[in-house]
JSON list of C-alpha atoms in Angstrom, two decimals:
[
{"chain": "A", "resi": 6, "resn": "UNK", "atom": "CA", "xyz": [97.57, -97.61, 7.67]},
{"chain": "A", "resi": 7, "resn": "UNK", "atom": "CA", "xyz": [94.36, -95.15, 7.87]},
{"chain": "A", "resi": 8, "resn": "UNK", "atom": "CA", "xyz": [92.54, -95.23, 10.88]},
{"chain": "A", "resi": 9, "resn": "UNK", "atom": "CA", "xyz": [88.95, -96.72, 10.46]},
{"chain": "A", "resi": 10, "resn": "UNK", "atom": "CA", "xyz": [86.39, -94.16, 11.87]},
{"chain": "A", "resi": 11, "resn": "UNK", "atom": "CA", "xyz": [83.18, -94.24, 14.18]},
{"chain": "A", "resi": 12, "resn": "UNK", "atom": "CA", "xyz": [79.82, -92.74, 12.69]},
{"chain": "A", "resi": 13, "resn": "UNK", "atom": "CA", "xyz": [76.58, -92.00, 14.58]},
{"chain": "A", "resi": 14, "resn": "UNK", "atom": "CA", "xyz": [73.88, -90.90, 12.38]},
{"chain": "A", "resi": 15, "resn": "UNK", "atom": "CA", "xyz": [71.28, -88.95, 13.54]},
{"chain": "A", "resi": 16, "resn": "UNK", "atom": "CA", "xyz": [68.00, -89.60, 11.49]},
{"chain": "A", "resi": 17, "resn": "UNK", "atom": "CA", "xyz": [65.82, -86.25, 11.65]},
{"chain": "A", "resi": 18, "resn": "UNK", "atom": "CA", "xyz": [62.23, -85.70, 11.44]},
{"chain": "A", "resi": 19, "resn": "UNK", "atom": "CA", "xyz": [59.94, -82.64, 12.56]},
{"chain": "A", "resi": 20, "resn": "UNK", "atom": "CA", "xyz": [63.53, -81.40, 14.64]},
{"chain": "A", "resi": 21, "resn": "UNK", "atom": "CA", "xyz": [63.67, -84.55, 16.42]},
{"chain": "A", "resi": 22, "resn": "UNK", "atom": "CA", "xyz": [66.37, -87.87, 16.33]},
{"chain": "A", "resi": 23, "resn": "UNK", "atom": "CA", "xyz": [64.04, -91.22, 15.72]},
{"chain": "A", "resi": 24, "resn": "UNK", "atom": "CA", "xyz": [65.22, -94.50, 14.77]},
{"chain": "A", "resi": 25, "resn": "UNK", "atom": "CA", "xyz": [63.30, -97.08, 13.30]},
{"chain": "A", "resi": 26, "resn": "UNK", "atom": "CA", "xyz": [63.85, -100.79, 11.96]},
{"chain": "A", "resi": 27, "resn": "UNK", "atom": "CA", "xyz": [64.36, -101.68, 8.51]},
{"chain": "A", "resi": 28, "resn": "UNK", "atom": "CA", "xyz": [62.91, -98.01, 7.86]},
{"chain": "A", "resi": 29, "resn": "UNK", "atom": "CA", "xyz": [59.59, -98.22, 9.29]},
{"chain": "A", "resi": 30, "resn": "UNK", "atom": "CA", "xyz": [58.61, -97.91, 13.32]},
{"chain": "A", "resi": 31, "resn": "UNK", "atom": "CA", "xyz": [59.69, -94.55, 14.13]},
{"chain": "A", "resi": 32, "resn": "UNK", "atom": "CA", "xyz": [60.39, -93.96, 17.91]},
{"chain": "A", "resi": 33, "resn": "UNK", "atom": "CA", "xyz": [62.19, -90.45, 19.15]},
{"chain": "A", "resi": 34, "resn": "UNK", "atom": "CA", "xyz": [65.68, -90.89, 20.38]},
{"chain": "A", "resi": 35, "resn": "UNK", "atom": "CA", "xyz": [66.28, -87.54, 21.58]},
{"chain": "A", "resi": 36, "resn": "UNK", "atom": "CA", "xyz": [67.33, -83.74, 20.94]},
{"chain": "A", "resi": 37, "resn": "UNK", "atom": "CA", "xyz": [69.57, -83.86, 17.75]},
{"chain": "A", "resi": 38, "resn": "UNK", "atom": "CA", "xyz": [71.75, -80.73, 19.70]},
{"chain": "A", "resi": 39, "resn": "UNK", "atom": "CA", "xyz": [72.71, -82.07, 22.65]},
{"chain": "A", "resi": 40, "resn": "UNK", "atom": "CA", "xyz": [73.07, -85.89, 21.21]},
{"chain": "A", "resi": 41, "resn": "UNK", "atom": "CA", "xyz": [76.12, -83.87, 18.75]},
{"chain": "A", "resi": 42, "resn": "UNK", "atom": "CA", "xyz": [77.27, -82.21, 21.38]},
{"chain": "A", "resi": 43, "resn": "UNK", "atom": "CA", "xyz": [77.76, -85.63, 23.27]},
{"chain": "A", "resi": 44, "resn": "UNK", "atom": "CA", "xyz": [79.06, -87.26, 20.21]},
{"chain": "A", "resi": 45, "resn": "UNK", "atom": "CA", "xyz": [82.19, -84.84, 20.25]},
{"chain": "A", "resi": 46, "resn": "UNK", "atom": "CA", "xyz": [82.71, -84.88, 23.29]},
{"chain": "A", "resi": 47, "resn": "UNK", "atom": "CA", "xyz": [82.42, -89.07, 23.25]},
{"chain": "A", "resi": 48, "resn": "UNK", "atom": "CA", "xyz": [85.13, -89.16, 20.64]},
{"chain": "A", "resi": 49, "resn": "UNK", "atom": "CA", "xyz": [82.96, -89.57, 17.25]},
{"chain": "A", "resi": 50, "resn": "UNK", "atom": "CA", "xyz": [85.08, -89.64, 14.48]},
{"chain": "A", "resi": 51, "resn": "UNK", "atom": "CA", "xyz": [82.25, -87.50, 12.48]},
{"chain": "A", "resi": 52, "resn": "UNK", "atom": "CA", "xyz": [78.57, -87.10, 12.44]},
{"chain": "A", "resi": 53, "resn": "UNK", "atom": "CA", "xyz": [76.13, -88.03, 10.17]},
{"chain": "A", "resi": 54, "resn": "UNK", "atom": "CA", "xyz": [72.78, -85.75, 10.45]},
{"chain": "A", "resi": 55, "resn": "UNK", "atom": "CA", "xyz": [69.77, -86.99, 8.00]},
{"chain": "A", "resi": 56, "resn": "UNK", "atom": "CA", "xyz": [66.44, -85.15, 7.29]},
{"chain": "A", "resi": 57, "resn": "UNK", "atom": "CA", "xyz": [64.47, -88.78, 6.59]},
{"chain": "A", "resi": 58, "resn": "UNK", "atom": "CA", "xyz": [61.44, -86.50, 5.92]},
{"chain": "A", "resi": 59, "resn": "UNK", "atom": "CA", "xyz": [62.87, -83.78, 3.81]},
{"chain": "A", "resi": 60, "resn": "UNK", "atom": "CA", "xyz": [61.00, -81.32, 0.99]},
{"chain": "A", "resi": 61, "resn": "UNK", "atom": "CA", "xyz": [62.22, -78.44, -0.71]},
{"chain": "A", "resi": 62, "resn": "UNK", "atom": "CA", "xyz": [59.79, -76.24, 1.52]},
{"chain": "A", "resi": 63, "resn": "UNK", "atom": "CA", "xyz": [61.97, -77.07, 4.40]},
{"chain": "A", "resi": 64, "resn": "UNK", "atom": "CA", "xyz": [65.34, -76.64, 3.35]},
{"chain": "A", "resi": 65, "resn": "UNK", "atom": "CA", "xyz": [66.02, -73.16, 5.01]},
{"chain": "A", "resi": 66, "resn": "UNK", "atom": "CA", "xyz": [64.43, -74.32, 8.60]},
{"chain": "A", "resi": 67, "resn": "UNK", "atom": "CA", "xyz": [66.72, -77.47, 8.36]},
{"chain": "A", "resi": 68, "resn": "UNK", "atom": "CA", "xyz": [69.61, -75.20, 7.39]},
{"chain": "A", "resi": 69, "resn": "UNK", "atom": "CA", "xyz": [69.11, -73.72, 10.90]},
{"chain": "A", "resi": 70, "resn": "UNK", "atom": "CA", "xyz": [69.34, -76.92, 12.92]},
{"chain": "A", "resi": 71, "resn": "UNK", "atom": "CA", "xyz": [71.82, -77.50, 10.92]},
{"chain": "A", "resi": 72, "resn": "UNK", "atom": "CA", "xyz": [74.28, -74.10, 12.37]},
{"chain": "A", "resi": 73, "resn": "UNK", "atom": "CA", "xyz": [72.64, -74.85, 15.73]},
{"chain": "A", "resi": 74, "resn": "UNK", "atom": "CA", "xyz": [73.97, -78.77, 15.38]},
{"chain": "A", "resi": 75, "resn": "UNK", "atom": "CA", "xyz": [77.49, -77.57, 13.49]},
{"chain": "A", "resi": 76, "resn": "UNK", "atom": "CA", "xyz": [77.87, -74.60, 16.05]},
{"chain": "A", "resi": 77, "resn": "UNK", "atom": "CA", "xyz": [78.49, -77.79, 19.14]},
{"chain": "A", "resi": 78, "resn": "UNK", "atom": "CA", "xyz": [80.89, -79.88, 16.40]},
{"chain": "A", "resi": 79, "resn": "UNK", "atom": "CA", "xyz": [84.57, -79.87, 16.15]},
{"chain": "A", "resi": 80, "resn": "UNK", "atom": "CA", "xyz": [84.59, -83.28, 13.96]},
{"chain": "A", "resi": 81, "resn": "UNK", "atom": "CA", "xyz": [83.60, -83.85, 10.47]},
{"chain": "A", "resi": 82, "resn": "UNK", "atom": "CA", "xyz": [79.71, -83.22, 10.16]},
{"chain": "A", "resi": 83, "resn": "UNK", "atom": "CA", "xyz": [77.77, -84.56, 7.21]},
{"chain": "A", "resi": 84, "resn": "UNK", "atom": "CA", "xyz": [74.15, -82.99, 6.10]},
{"chain": "A", "resi": 85, "resn": "UNK", "atom": "CA", "xyz": [71.59, -84.99, 4.03]},
{"chain": "A", "resi": 86, "resn": "UNK", "atom": "CA", "xyz": [67.62, -85.10, 3.26]},
{"chain": "A", "resi": 87, "resn": "UNK", "atom": "CA", "xyz": [65.78, -83.31, 0.40]},
{"chain": "A", "resi": 88, "resn": "UNK", "atom": "CA", "xyz": [69.28, -82.02, -1.47]},
{"chain": "A", "resi": 89, "resn": "UNK", "atom": "CA", "xyz": [68.33, -81.35, -5.32]},
{"chain": "A", "resi": 90, "resn": "UNK", "atom": "CA", "xyz": [71.20, -78.37, -6.21]},
{"chain": "A", "resi": 91, "resn": "UNK", "atom": "CA", "xyz": [74.03, -76.58, -6.05]},
{"chain": "A", "resi": 92, "resn": "UNK", "atom": "CA", "xyz": [71.94, -73.39, -4.20]},
{"chain": "A", "resi": 93, "resn": "UNK", "atom": "CA", "xyz": [70.84, -76.41, -1.08]},
{"chain": "A", "resi": 94, "resn": "UNK", "atom": "CA", "xyz": [74.31, -77.03, -0.82]},
{"chain": "A", "resi": 95, "resn": "UNK", "atom": "CA", "xyz": [75.95, -73.30, -0.76]},
{"chain": "A", "resi": 96, "resn": "UNK", "atom": "CA", "xyz": [72.80, -73.03, 1.72]},
{"chain": "A", "resi": 97, "resn": "UNK", "atom": "CA", "xyz": [74.00, -76.00, 4.13]},
{"chain": "A", "resi": 98, "resn": "UNK", "atom": "CA", "xyz": [78.01, -75.20, 3.56]},
{"chain": "A", "resi": 99, "resn": "UNK", "atom": "CA", "xyz": [77.12, -72.01, 4.65]},
{"chain": "A", "resi": 100, "resn": "UNK", "atom": "CA", "xyz": [75.54, -73.04, 7.58]},
{"chain": "A", "resi": 101, "resn": "UNK", "atom": "CA", "xyz": [78.33, -75.45, 9.19]},
{"chain": "A", "resi": 102, "resn": "UNK", "atom": "CA", "xyz": [77.91, -78.46, 6.93]},
{"chain": "A", "resi": 103, "resn": "UNK", "atom": "CA", "xyz": [81.61, -79.87, 6.42]},
{"chain": "A", "resi": 104, "resn": "UNK", "atom": "CA", "xyz": [80.09, -82.71, 3.14]},
{"chain": "A", "resi": 105, "resn": "UNK", "atom": "CA", "xyz": [77.13, -83.32, 2.28]},
{"chain": "A", "resi": 106, "resn": "UNK", "atom": "CA", "xyz": [74.86, -86.73, 1.45]},
{"chain": "A", "resi": 107, "resn": "UNK", "atom": "CA", "xyz": [72.57, -87.05, -1.81]},
{"chain": "A", "resi": 108, "resn": "UNK", "atom": "CA", "xyz": [70.40, -90.14, -2.17]},
{"chain": "A", "resi": 109, "resn": "UNK", "atom": "CA", "xyz": [67.26, -90.17, -4.70]},
{"chain": "A", "resi": 110, "resn": "UNK", "atom": "CA", "xyz": [68.29, -86.61, -6.12]},
{"chain": "A", "resi": 111, "resn": "UNK", "atom": "CA", "xyz": [71.79, -88.67, -7.79]},
{"chain": "A", "resi": 112, "resn": "UNK", "atom": "CA", "xyz": [69.59, -91.69, -9.00]},
{"chain": "A", "resi": 113, "resn": "UNK", "atom": "CA", "xyz": [67.26, -89.05, -10.45]},
{"chain": "A", "resi": 114, "resn": "UNK", "atom": "CA", "xyz": [69.82, -86.98, -11.80]},
{"chain": "A", "resi": 115, "resn": "UNK", "atom": "CA", "xyz": [73.35, -88.03, -11.74]},
{"chain": "A", "resi": 116, "resn": "UNK", "atom": "CA", "xyz": [75.00, -85.37, -13.35]},
{"chain": "A", "resi": 117, "resn": "UNK", "atom": "CA", "xyz": [74.12, -83.75, -9.75]},
{"chain": "A", "resi": 118, "resn": "UNK", "atom": "CA", "xyz": [77.35, -85.31, -8.60]},
{"chain": "A", "resi": 119, "resn": "UNK", "atom": "CA", "xyz": [79.77, -84.17, -11.31]},
{"chain": "A", "resi": 120, "resn": "UNK", "atom": "CA", "xyz": [78.15, -80.56, -10.59]},
{"chain": "A", "resi": 121, "resn": "UNK", "atom": "CA", "xyz": [78.86, -81.01, -6.81]},
{"chain": "A", "resi": 122, "resn": "UNK", "atom": "CA", "xyz": [82.37, -82.43, -7.36]},
{"chain": "A", "resi": 123, "resn": "UNK", "atom": "CA", "xyz": [82.95, -79.88, -9.81]},
{"chain": "A", "resi": 124, "resn": "UNK", "atom": "CA", "xyz": [82.05, -76.70, -7.16]},
{"chain": "A", "resi": 125, "resn": "UNK", "atom": "CA", "xyz": [82.96, -78.09, -3.97]},
{"chain": "A", "resi": 126, "resn": "UNK", "atom": "CA", "xyz": [85.10, -80.90, -4.37]},
{"chain": "A", "resi": 127, "resn": "UNK", "atom": "CA", "xyz": [84.81, -84.16, -4.43]},
{"chain": "A", "resi": 128, "resn": "UNK", "atom": "CA", "xyz": [85.53, -84.48, -0.44]},
{"chain": "A", "resi": 129, "resn": "UNK", "atom": "CA", "xyz": [82.48, -82.90, 0.12]},
{"chain": "A", "resi": 130, "resn": "UNK", "atom": "CA", "xyz": [80.29, -85.13, -1.90]},
{"chain": "A", "resi": 131, "resn": "UNK", "atom": "CA", "xyz": [79.07, -88.31, 0.01]},
{"chain": "A", "resi": 132, "resn": "UNK", "atom": "CA", "xyz": [76.85, -90.71, -2.21]},
{"chain": "A", "resi": 133, "resn": "UNK", "atom": "CA", "xyz": [74.22, -92.48, 0.12]},
{"chain": "A", "resi": 134, "resn": "UNK", "atom": "CA", "xyz": [73.59, -95.71, -1.53]},
{"chain": "A", "resi": 135, "resn": "UNK", "atom": "CA", "xyz": [69.86, -97.56, 0.29]},
{"chain": "A", "resi": 136, "resn": "UNK", "atom": "CA", "xyz": [70.20, -101.00, -0.79]},
{"chain": "A", "resi": 137, "resn": "UNK", "atom": "CA", "xyz": [67.88, -104.54, -0.27]},
{"chain": "A", "resi": 138, "resn": "UNK", "atom": "CA", "xyz": [68.91, -108.26, -1.48]},
{"chain": "A", "resi": 139, "resn": "UNK", "atom": "CA", "xyz": [66.20, -109.42, -3.71]},
{"chain": "A", "resi": 140, "resn": "UNK", "atom": "CA", "xyz": [66.77, -113.32, -4.91]},
{"chain": "A", "resi": 141, "resn": "UNK", "atom": "CA", "xyz": [70.48, -112.28, -4.99]},
{"chain": "A", "resi": 142, "resn": "UNK", "atom": "CA", "xyz": [70.58, -109.21, -6.33]},
{"chain": "A", "resi": 143, "resn": "UNK", "atom": "CA", "xyz": [71.57, -105.92, -4.41]},
{"chain": "A", "resi": 144, "resn": "UNK", "atom": "CA", "xyz": [68.85, -103.69, -5.87]},
{"chain": "A", "resi": 145, "resn": "UNK", "atom": "CA", "xyz": [69.03, -99.59, -4.93]},
{"chain": "A", "resi": 146, "resn": "UNK", "atom": "CA", "xyz": [66.05, -97.98, -3.28]},
{"chain": "A", "resi": 147, "resn": "UNK", "atom": "CA", "xyz": [64.99, -94.34, -3.00]},
{"chain": "A", "resi": 148, "resn": "UNK", "atom": "CA", "xyz": [63.06, -91.91, -0.96]},
{"chain": "A", "resi": 149, "resn": "UNK", "atom": "CA", "xyz": [64.12, -93.84, 2.66]},
{"chain": "A", "resi": 150, "resn": "UNK", "atom": "CA", "xyz": [63.61, -97.38, 1.46]},
{"chain": "A", "resi": 151, "resn": "UNK", "atom": "CA", "xyz": [59.86, -96.96, 0.03]},
{"chain": "A", "resi": 152, "resn": "UNK", "atom": "CA", "xyz": [60.87, -97.33, -3.75]},
{"chain": "A", "resi": 153, "resn": "UNK", "atom": "CA", "xyz": [62.82, -99.50, -6.14]},
{"chain": "A", "resi": 154, "resn": "UNK", "atom": "CA", "xyz": [64.99, -98.90, -8.92]},
{"chain": "A", "resi": 155, "resn": "UNK", "atom": "CA", "xyz": [66.18, -101.18, -12.10]},
{"chain": "A", "resi": 156, "resn": "UNK", "atom": "CA", "xyz": [69.44, -100.25, -10.38]},
{"chain": "A", "resi": 157, "resn": "UNK", "atom": "CA", "xyz": [71.77, -102.82, -9.59]},
{"chain": "A", "resi": 158, "resn": "UNK", "atom": "CA", "xyz": [74.03, -101.57, -6.04]},
{"chain": "A", "resi": 159, "resn": "UNK", "atom": "CA", "xyz": [77.58, -102.45, -7.60]},
{"chain": "A", "resi": 160, "resn": "UNK", "atom": "CA", "xyz": [76.96, -100.98, -11.07]},
{"chain": "A", "resi": 161, "resn": "UNK", "atom": "CA", "xyz": [75.29, -97.67, -9.17]},
{"chain": "A", "resi": 162, "resn": "UNK", "atom": "CA", "xyz": [78.06, -97.44, -7.09]},
{"chain": "A", "resi": 163, "resn": "UNK", "atom": "CA", "xyz": [80.98, -97.53, -9.64]},
{"chain": "A", "resi": 164, "resn": "UNK", "atom": "CA", "xyz": [78.80, -94.84, -11.39]},
{"chain": "A", "resi": 165, "resn": "UNK", "atom": "CA", "xyz": [78.71, -92.43, -8.79]},
{"chain": "A", "resi": 166, "resn": "UNK", "atom": "CA", "xyz": [82.48, -92.67, -8.44]},
{"chain": "A", "resi": 167, "resn": "UNK", "atom": "CA", "xyz": [83.19, -92.13, -11.91]},
{"chain": "A", "resi": 168, "resn": "UNK", "atom": "CA", "xyz": [80.98, -88.84, -11.71]},
{"chain": "A", "resi": 169, "resn": "UNK", "atom": "CA", "xyz": [83.27, -87.83, -8.71]},
{"chain": "A", "resi": 170, "resn": "UNK", "atom": "CA", "xyz": [82.25, -89.04, -5.33]},
{"chain": "A", "resi": 171, "resn": "UNK", "atom": "CA", "xyz": [84.35, -88.69, -2.88]},
{"chain": "A", "resi": 172, "resn": "UNK", "atom": "CA", "xyz": [82.83, -91.58, -0.58]},
{"chain": "A", "resi": 173, "resn": "UNK", "atom": "CA", "xyz": [80.08, -93.74, -0.38]},
{"chain": "A", "resi": 174, "resn": "UNK", "atom": "CA", "xyz": [77.50, -94.74, 2.27]},
{"chain": "A", "resi": 175, "resn": "UNK", "atom": "CA", "xyz": [75.93, -97.80, 1.61]},
{"chain": "A", "resi": 176, "resn": "UNK", "atom": "CA", "xyz": [73.01, -98.92, 4.08]},
{"chain": "A", "resi": 177, "resn": "UNK", "atom": "CA", "xyz": [71.59, -102.06, 3.62]},
{"chain": "A", "resi": 178, "resn": "UNK", "atom": "CA", "xyz": [68.11, -102.06, 4.28]},
{"chain": "A", "resi": 179, "resn": "UNK", "atom": "CA", "xyz": [67.40, -106.02, 4.76]},
{"chain": "A", "resi": 180, "resn": "UNK", "atom": "CA", "xyz": [70.13, -104.97, 8.06]},
{"chain": "A", "resi": 181, "resn": "UNK", "atom": "CA", "xyz": [68.95, -102.02, 9.40]},
{"chain": "A", "resi": 182, "resn": "UNK", "atom": "CA", "xyz": [67.81, -101.78, 12.73]},
{"chain": "A", "resi": 183, "resn": "UNK", "atom": "CA", "xyz": [68.07, -105.55, 13.02]},
{"chain": "A", "resi": 184, "resn": "UNK", "atom": "CA", "xyz": [71.51, -105.51, 15.31]},
{"chain": "A", "resi": 185, "resn": "UNK", "atom": "CA", "xyz": [72.13, -108.48, 13.52]},
{"chain": "A", "resi": 186, "resn": "UNK", "atom": "CA", "xyz": [75.60, -107.28, 11.80]},
{"chain": "A", "resi": 187, "resn": "UNK", "atom": "CA", "xyz": [76.64, -105.24, 8.72]},
{"chain": "A", "resi": 188, "resn": "UNK", "atom": "CA", "xyz": [76.21, -106.54, 5.06]},
{"chain": "A", "resi": 189, "resn": "UNK", "atom": "CA", "xyz": [79.76, -107.65, 5.14]},
{"chain": "A", "resi": 190, "resn": "UNK", "atom": "CA", "xyz": [79.58, -109.63, 1.95]},
{"chain": "A", "resi": 191, "resn": "UNK", "atom": "CA", "xyz": [78.58, -106.97, -0.39]},
{"chain": "A", "resi": 192, "resn": "UNK", "atom": "CA", "xyz": [80.80, -104.59, 1.87]},
{"chain": "A", "resi": 193, "resn": "UNK", "atom": "CA", "xyz": [83.66, -106.29, 0.79]},
{"chain": "A", "resi": 194, "resn": "UNK", "atom": "CA", "xyz": [82.51, -106.32, -2.88]},
{"chain": "A", "resi": 195, "resn": "UNK", "atom": "CA", "xyz": [82.31, -102.45, -2.98]},
{"chain": "A", "resi": 196, "resn": "UNK", "atom": "CA", "xyz": [86.05, -102.06, -1.52]},
{"chain": "A", "resi": 197, "resn": "UNK", "atom": "CA", "xyz": [87.33, -104.44, -3.83]},
{"chain": "A", "resi": 198, "resn": "UNK", "atom": "CA", "xyz": [85.56, -102.58, -6.85]},
{"chain": "A", "resi": 199, "resn": "UNK", "atom": "CA", "xyz": [85.87, -98.62, -5.95]},
{"chain": "A", "resi": 200, "resn": "UNK", "atom": "CA", "xyz": [88.87, -96.90, -4.84]},
{"chain": "A", "resi": 201, "resn": "UNK", "atom": "CA", "xyz": [86.69, -94.86, -2.47]},
{"chain": "A", "resi": 202, "resn": "UNK", "atom": "CA", "xyz": [86.09, -94.46, 1.05]},
{"chain": "A", "resi": 203, "resn": "UNK", "atom": "CA", "xyz": [82.99, -97.14, 1.73]},
{"chain": "A", "resi": 204, "resn": "UNK", "atom": "CA", "xyz": [80.34, -96.06, 5.18]},
{"chain": "A", "resi": 205, "resn": "UNK", "atom": "CA", "xyz": [78.91, -99.74, 6.50]},
{"chain": "A", "resi": 206, "resn": "UNK", "atom": "CA", "xyz": [75.38, -98.78, 7.65]},
{"chain": "A", "resi": 207, "resn": "UNK", "atom": "CA", "xyz": [72.90, -100.77, 8.84]},
{"chain": "A", "resi": 208, "resn": "UNK", "atom": "CA", "xyz": [72.63, -103.95, 11.54]},
{"chain": "A", "resi": 209, "resn": "UNK", "atom": "CA", "xyz": [75.06, -102.33, 13.63]},
{"chain": "A", "resi": 210, "resn": "UNK", "atom": "CA", "xyz": [74.29, -104.50, 17.42]},
{"chain": "A", "resi": 211, "resn": "UNK", "atom": "CA", "xyz": [77.82, -104.57, 19.25]},
{"chain": "A", "resi": 212, "resn": "UNK", "atom": "CA", "xyz": [80.86, -103.91, 19.34]},
{"chain": "A", "resi": 213, "resn": "UNK", "atom": "CA", "xyz": [81.90, -107.56, 17.55]},
{"chain": "A", "resi": 214, "resn": "UNK", "atom": "CA", "xyz": [79.59, -106.22, 14.53]},
{"chain": "A", "resi": 215, "resn": "UNK", "atom": "CA", "xyz": [82.33, -103.59, 14.20]},
{"chain": "A", "resi": 216, "resn": "UNK", "atom": "CA", "xyz": [85.37, -105.32, 14.50]},
{"chain": "A", "resi": 217, "resn": "UNK", "atom": "CA", "xyz": [83.68, -107.69, 11.17]},
{"chain": "A", "resi": 218, "resn": "UNK", "atom": "CA", "xyz": [83.09, -104.94, 9.14]},
{"chain": "A", "resi": 219, "resn": "UNK", "atom": "CA", "xyz": [86.13, -103.50, 9.27]},
{"chain": "A", "resi": 220, "resn": "UNK", "atom": "CA", "xyz": [88.37, -106.70, 8.81]},
{"chain": "A", "resi": 221, "resn": "UNK", "atom": "CA", "xyz": [85.68, -109.04, 6.87]},
{"chain": "A", "resi": 222, "resn": "UNK", "atom": "CA", "xyz": [83.97, -105.98, 5.61]},
{"chain": "A", "resi": 223, "resn": "UNK", "atom": "CA", "xyz": [86.97, -103.38, 4.30]},
{"chain": "A", "resi": 224, "resn": "UNK", "atom": "CA", "xyz": [84.84, -100.82, 5.45]},
{"chain": "A", "resi": 225, "resn": "UNK", "atom": "CA", "xyz": [86.46, -97.28, 5.74]},
{"chain": "A", "resi": 226, "resn": "UNK", "atom": "CA", "xyz": [84.33, -96.03, 8.16]},
{"chain": "A", "resi": 227, "resn": "UNK", "atom": "CA", "xyz": [80.98, -97.80, 10.21]},
{"chain": "A", "resi": 228, "resn": "UNK", "atom": "CA", "xyz": [78.09, -95.70, 10.90]},
{"chain": "A", "resi": 229, "resn": "UNK", "atom": "CA", "xyz": [75.22, -96.29, 13.77]},
{"chain": "A", "resi": 230, "resn": "UNK", "atom": "CA", "xyz": [72.35, -95.28, 15.31]},
{"chain": "A", "resi": 231, "resn": "UNK", "atom": "CA", "xyz": [70.27, -96.60, 18.44]},
{"chain": "A", "resi": 232, "resn": "UNK", "atom": "CA", "xyz": [72.84, -98.36, 19.34]},
{"chain": "A", "resi": 233, "resn": "UNK", "atom": "CA", "xyz": [74.94, -95.45, 20.55]},
{"chain": "A", "resi": 234, "resn": "UNK", "atom": "CA", "xyz": [71.43, -93.07, 21.46]},
{"chain": "A", "resi": 235, "resn": "UNK", "atom": "CA", "xyz": [70.02, -95.45, 23.53]},
{"chain": "A", "resi": 236, "resn": "UNK", "atom": "CA", "xyz": [73.84, -95.96, 25.19]},
{"chain": "A", "resi": 237, "resn": "UNK", "atom": "CA", "xyz": [74.19, -99.62, 24.16]},
{"chain": "A", "resi": 238, "resn": "UNK", "atom": "CA", "xyz": [77.67, -99.11, 22.88]},
{"chain": "A", "resi": 239, "resn": "UNK", "atom": "CA", "xyz": [79.97, -96.42, 24.22]},
{"chain": "A", "resi": 240, "resn": "UNK", "atom": "CA", "xyz": [82.35, -94.87, 21.84]},
{"chain": "A", "resi": 241, "resn": "UNK", "atom": "CA", "xyz": [85.15, -94.77, 23.82]},
{"chain": "A", "resi": 242, "resn": "UNK", "atom": "CA", "xyz": [84.53, -98.84, 24.58]},
{"chain": "A", "resi": 243, "resn": "UNK", "atom": "CA", "xyz": [83.65, -99.55, 21.31]},
{"chain": "A", "resi": 244, "resn": "UNK", "atom": "CA", "xyz": [87.18, -97.54, 20.42]},
{"chain": "A", "resi": 245, "resn": "UNK", "atom": "CA", "xyz": [89.32, -99.61, 22.53]},
{"chain": "A", "resi": 246, "resn": "UNK", "atom": "CA", "xyz": [88.41, -103.01, 21.89]},
{"chain": "A", "resi": 247, "resn": "UNK", "atom": "CA", "xyz": [88.83, -102.16, 18.46]},
{"chain": "A", "resi": 248, "resn": "UNK", "atom": "CA", "xyz": [92.39, -101.07, 19.02]},
{"chain": "A", "resi": 249, "resn": "UNK", "atom": "CA", "xyz": [92.62, -104.22, 21.17]},
{"chain": "A", "resi": 250, "resn": "UNK", "atom": "CA", "xyz": [91.83, -106.03, 18.21]},
{"chain": "A", "resi": 251, "resn": "UNK", "atom": "CA", "xyz": [94.52, -104.64, 16.10]},
{"chain": "A", "resi": 252, "resn": "UNK", "atom": "CA", "xyz": [92.14, -102.26, 14.13]},
{"chain": "A", "resi": 253, "resn": "UNK", "atom": "CA", "xyz": [93.60, -98.65, 13.82]},
{"chain": "A", "resi": 254, "resn": "UNK", "atom": "CA", "xyz": [91.15, -96.16, 15.82]},
{"chain": "A", "resi": 255, "resn": "UNK", "atom": "CA", "xyz": [91.74, -92.97, 16.19]},
{"chain": "A", "resi": 256, "resn": "UNK", "atom": "CA", "xyz": [91.87, -92.94, 20.49]}
]
């Protein structure tokens, strides 16, 4: 059985790590290079780095920060934020990223998923989907959750897979930063309907939430930010607890 992955997420704004609740009320969480080094040492399986305020002009600036982070890591490293072309991805991979995460650009130009998958391989392409449950329907949102679309989470996820994405990073906007647990019902449905790995994001508050998302949500990986940044959960404690509960993890 494949091991379940624990993935700290660094949300980056103006070169600093930040964390909010329901995508707003951001507060500083530290230097991304220092945090990355600490997570690699503490047993994180991967690291995700999202520039939540990226624009085209900042791509080169971000690349330097990516390089600085990558130099501290010996684990897979995913970078996202403002990526809209094959050239953007080429720059990030050359600066040490192992995978890239695309979100709004994939919705606006779905063919980008095909292009990236064909050029770099599907294992390199993570499609992030931010969705909110509105009247019983999971609706996809863009631009850091600010712009609602007409897209249904599950239909979009299937299209993303068919176009060559290697993984889906699903964030429940309703759960993000609340520390009340992951959106396990939606995660389980995604896992059942798709054949690619699903990363759960949004809602981690305690160790039990991780266990629940692996068992009930059938997630392949769980991503969290503030509980790790502010040392509410230590990765070693989390992994030992998961292992004791019969969940396969890399210790």
